[in-house]
PDB file of C-alpha atoms in Angstrom:
ATOM      1  CA  UNK A   1       4.897  -9.545   2.393  1.00 83.00           C
ATOM      2  CA  UNK A   2       6.964  -6.395   2.544  1.00 92.00           C
ATOM      3  CA  UNK A   3       6.124  -3.108   4.233  1.00 93.00           C
ATOM      4  CA  UNK A   4       7.035   0.447   3.313  1.00 95.00           C
ATOM      5  CA  UNK A   5       9.600   1.788   5.771  1.00 94.00           C
ATOM      6  CA  UNK A   6       7.254   4.719   6.573  1.00 94.00           C
ATOM      7  CA  UNK A   7       4.022   2.759   6.296  1.00 95.00           C
ATOM      8  CA  UNK A   8       0.913   4.916   6.339  1.00 96.00           C
ATOM      9  CA  UNK A   9      -1.710   3.572   8.730  1.00 95.00           C
ATOM     10  CA  UNK A  10      -5.314   4.604   9.215  1.00 92.00           C
ATOM     11  CA  UNK A  11      -5.824   6.741  12.309  1.00 90.00           C
ATOM     12  CA  UNK A  12      -7.654   3.826  13.972  1.00 84.00           C
ATOM     13  CA  UNK A  13      -4.664   1.485  13.666  1.00 86.00           C
ATOM     14  CA  UNK A  14      -2.064   1.608  16.413  1.00 85.00           C
ATOM     15  CA  UNK A  15       0.321  -0.749  14.606  1.00 86.00           C
ATOM     16  CA  UNK A  16       0.331  -3.120  11.661  1.00 83.00           C
ATOM     17  CA  UNK A  17       1.078  -6.019  14.013  1.00 83.00           C
ATOM     18  CA  UNK A  18      -2.070  -5.351  16.058  1.00 80.00           C
ATOM     19  CA  UNK A  19      -4.224  -5.229  12.935  1.00 77.00           C
ATOM     20  CA  UNK A  20      -2.775  -8.437  11.499  1.00 75.00           C
ATOM     21  CA  UNK A  21      -3.444 -10.337  14.741  1.00 77.00           C
ATOM     22  CA  UNK A  22      -7.152  -9.441  14.701  1.00 73.00           C
ATOM     23  CA  UNK A  23      -9.144 -11.092  11.915  1.00 67.00           C
ATOM     24  CA  UNK A  24     -12.299  -9.086  12.676  1.00 64.00           C
ATOM     25  CA  UNK A  25     -10.491  -5.756  12.712  1.00 61.00           C
ATOM     26  CA  UNK A  26      -9.300  -6.391   9.142  1.00 71.00           C
ATOM     27  CA  UNK A  27     -12.808  -6.055   7.707  1.00 81.00           C
ATOM     28  CA  UNK A  28     -13.111  -3.088   5.346  1.00 90.00           C
ATOM     29  CA  UNK A  29      -9.377  -2.346   5.470  1.00 92.00           C
ATOM     30  CA  UNK A  30      -7.522  -1.957   2.212  1.00 95.00           C
ATOM     31  CA  UNK A  31      -3.850  -2.134   1.386  1.00 94.00           C
ATOM     32  CA  UNK A  32      -2.259   0.255  -1.082  1.00 97.00           C
ATOM     33  CA  UNK A  33       0.489  -1.888  -2.588  1.00 96.00           C
ATOM     34  CA  UNK A  34       3.275  -1.988  -5.114  1.00 96.00           C
ATOM     35  CA  UNK A  35       4.528  -5.142  -6.729  1.00 92.00           C
ATOM     36  CA  UNK A  36       7.537  -6.190  -8.764  1.00 85.00           C
ATOM     37  CA  UNK A  37       5.204  -7.616 -11.387  1.00 87.00           C
ATOM     38  CA  UNK A  38       2.356  -5.967 -13.249  1.00 82.00           C
ATOM     39  CA  UNK A  39       2.159  -2.759 -15.218  1.00 85.00           C
ATOM     40  CA  UNK A  40       0.183  -0.535 -12.849  1.00 92.00           C
ATOM     41  CA  UNK A  41       1.742   1.914 -10.410  1.00 94.00           C
ATOM     42  CA  UNK A  42      -0.116   0.528  -7.405  1.00 96.00           C
ATOM     43  CA  UNK A  43      -2.849  -1.897  -6.491  1.00 95.00           C
ATOM     44  CA  UNK A  44      -5.599  -1.422  -3.948  1.00 96.00           C
ATOM     45  CA  UNK A  45      -6.720  -4.729  -2.501  1.00 94.00           C
ATOM     46  CA  UNK A  46      -8.519  -5.824   0.613  1.00 92.00           C
ATOM     47  CA  UNK A  47      -6.111  -6.512   3.432  1.00 88.00           C
ATOM     48  CA  UNK A  48      -7.482 -10.026   3.693  1.00 85.00           C
ATOM     49  CA  UNK A  49      -6.628 -10.703   0.035  1.00 87.00           C
ATOM     50  CA  UNK A  50      -3.169  -9.174   0.381  1.00 85.00           C
ATOM     51  CA  UNK A  51      -2.394 -11.630   3.173  1.00 82.00           C
ATOM     52  CA  UNK A  52      -3.553 -14.752   1.330  1.00 84.00           C
ATOM     53  CA  UNK A  53      -0.822 -17.205   0.449  1.00 83.00           C
ATOM     54  CA  UNK A  54      -2.033 -17.361  -3.147  1.00 83.00           C
ATOM     55  CA  UNK A  55      -0.824 -13.766  -3.594  1.00 83.00           C
ATOM     56  CA  UNK A  56       2.662 -14.417  -2.207  1.00 84.00           C
ATOM     57  CA  UNK A  57       4.133 -14.626  -5.703  1.00 88.00           C
ATOM     58  CA  UNK A  58       3.270 -10.960  -6.268  1.00 89.00           C
ATOM     59  CA  UNK A  59       5.645  -9.990  -3.453  1.00 91.00           C
ATOM     60  CA  UNK A  60       3.456  -7.067  -2.450  1.00 93.00           C
ATOM     61  CA  UNK A  61       5.037  -4.085  -0.762  1.00 95.00           C
ATOM     62  CA  UNK A  62       2.366  -2.468   1.387  1.00 95.00           C
ATOM     63  CA  UNK A  63       2.609   1.315   1.371  1.00 97.00           C
ATOM     64  CA  UNK A  64      -0.523   1.988   3.404  1.00 97.00           C
ATOM     65  CA  UNK A  65      -3.427   0.336   5.208  1.00 95.00           C
ATOM     66  CA  UNK A  66      -6.608   2.406   5.245  1.00 95.00           C
ATOM     67  CA  UNK A  67     -10.195   1.753   6.306  1.00 94.00           C
ATOM     68  CA  UNK A  68     -12.540   1.917   3.327  1.00 96.00           C
ATOM     69  CA  UNK A  69     -11.903   1.521  -0.380  1.00 96.00           C
ATOM     70  CA  UNK A  70     -12.763   5.138  -1.181  1.00 97.00           C
ATOM     71  CA  UNK A  71     -10.217   6.363   1.381  1.00 97.00           C
ATOM     72  CA  UNK A  72      -7.591   4.031  -0.128  1.00 97.00           C
ATOM     73  CA  UNK A  73      -8.306   5.423  -3.604  1.00 97.00           C
ATOM     74  CA  UNK A  74      -7.975   8.975  -2.291  1.00 98.00           C
ATOM     75  CA  UNK A  75      -4.690   8.149  -0.579  1.00 98.00           C
ATOM     76  CA  UNK A  76      -3.343   6.614  -3.800  1.00 97.00           C
ATOM     77  CA  UNK A  77      -4.211   9.785  -5.681  1.00 97.00           C
ATOM     78  CA  UNK A  78      -2.509  11.854  -2.965  1.00 98.00           C
ATOM     79  CA  UNK A  79       0.657   9.742  -3.198  1.00 98.00           C
ATOM     80  CA  UNK A  80       0.785  10.358  -6.949  1.00 97.00           C
ATOM     81  CA  UNK A  81       0.056  14.062  -6.505  1.00 98.00           C
ATOM     82  CA  UNK A  82       2.828  14.421  -3.917  1.00 97.00           C
ATOM     83  CA  UNK A  83       5.244  12.536  -6.161  1.00 98.00           C
ATOM     84  CA  UNK A  84       4.528  14.847  -9.103  1.00 98.00           C
ATOM     85  CA  UNK A  85       5.275  17.923  -6.975  1.00 97.00           C
ATOM     86  CA  UNK A  86       8.921  16.819  -6.846  1.00 96.00           C
ATOM     87  CA  UNK A  87       9.297  14.772 -10.042  1.00 97.00           C
ATOM     88  CA  UNK A  88       8.574  15.410 -13.709  1.00 96.00           C
ATOM     89  CA  UNK A  89       6.779  12.132 -14.316  1.00 96.00           C
ATOM     90  CA  UNK A  90       5.869   8.783 -12.762  1.00 95.00           C
ATOM     91  CA  UNK A  91       8.681   6.739 -14.340  1.00 93.00           C
ATOM     92  CA  UNK A  92      10.445   5.997 -11.060  1.00 96.00           C
ATOM     93  CA  UNK A  93       7.408   6.015  -8.748  1.00 96.00           C
ATOM     94  CA  UNK A  94       6.946   2.251  -8.580  1.00 95.00           C
ATOM     95  CA  UNK A  95      10.668   1.531  -8.300  1.00 95.00           C
ATOM     96  CA  UNK A  96      11.022   4.056  -5.467  1.00 97.00           C
ATOM     97  CA  UNK A  97       8.276   2.496  -3.351  1.00 97.00           C
ATOM     98  CA  UNK A  98       9.407  -1.057  -4.176  1.00 95.00           C
ATOM     99  CA  UNK A  99      12.919  -0.212  -3.002  1.00 96.00           C
ATOM    100  CA  UNK A 100      11.598   1.277   0.271  1.00 96.00           C
ATOM    101  CA  UNK A 101       9.544  -1.824   1.157  1.00 96.00           C
ATOM    102  CA  UNK A 102      11.393  -4.378   3.274  1.00 92.00           C
TER     103      UNK A 102
END
């Protein structure tokens, strides 16, 4: 699992480490992720699924962790909108975020 160097956390999360230690607190939290594989720009998956060993091969880079799927979808749209303010297209979007996840 990799994390974006400027990870975006829900206002209720003090740190990613605190959230990962608490199984109950992970309920209804979603990760906005990029991956080296796949054709989409990003994936929105439950935090619990993102942390499962079966998904390790996807080498997810987590950009953000947000409470609620609707909020995660809105944040994804905002990330794309912000990107397009400074770039002509989305060609390098995925590569940019993948390179900033360590």
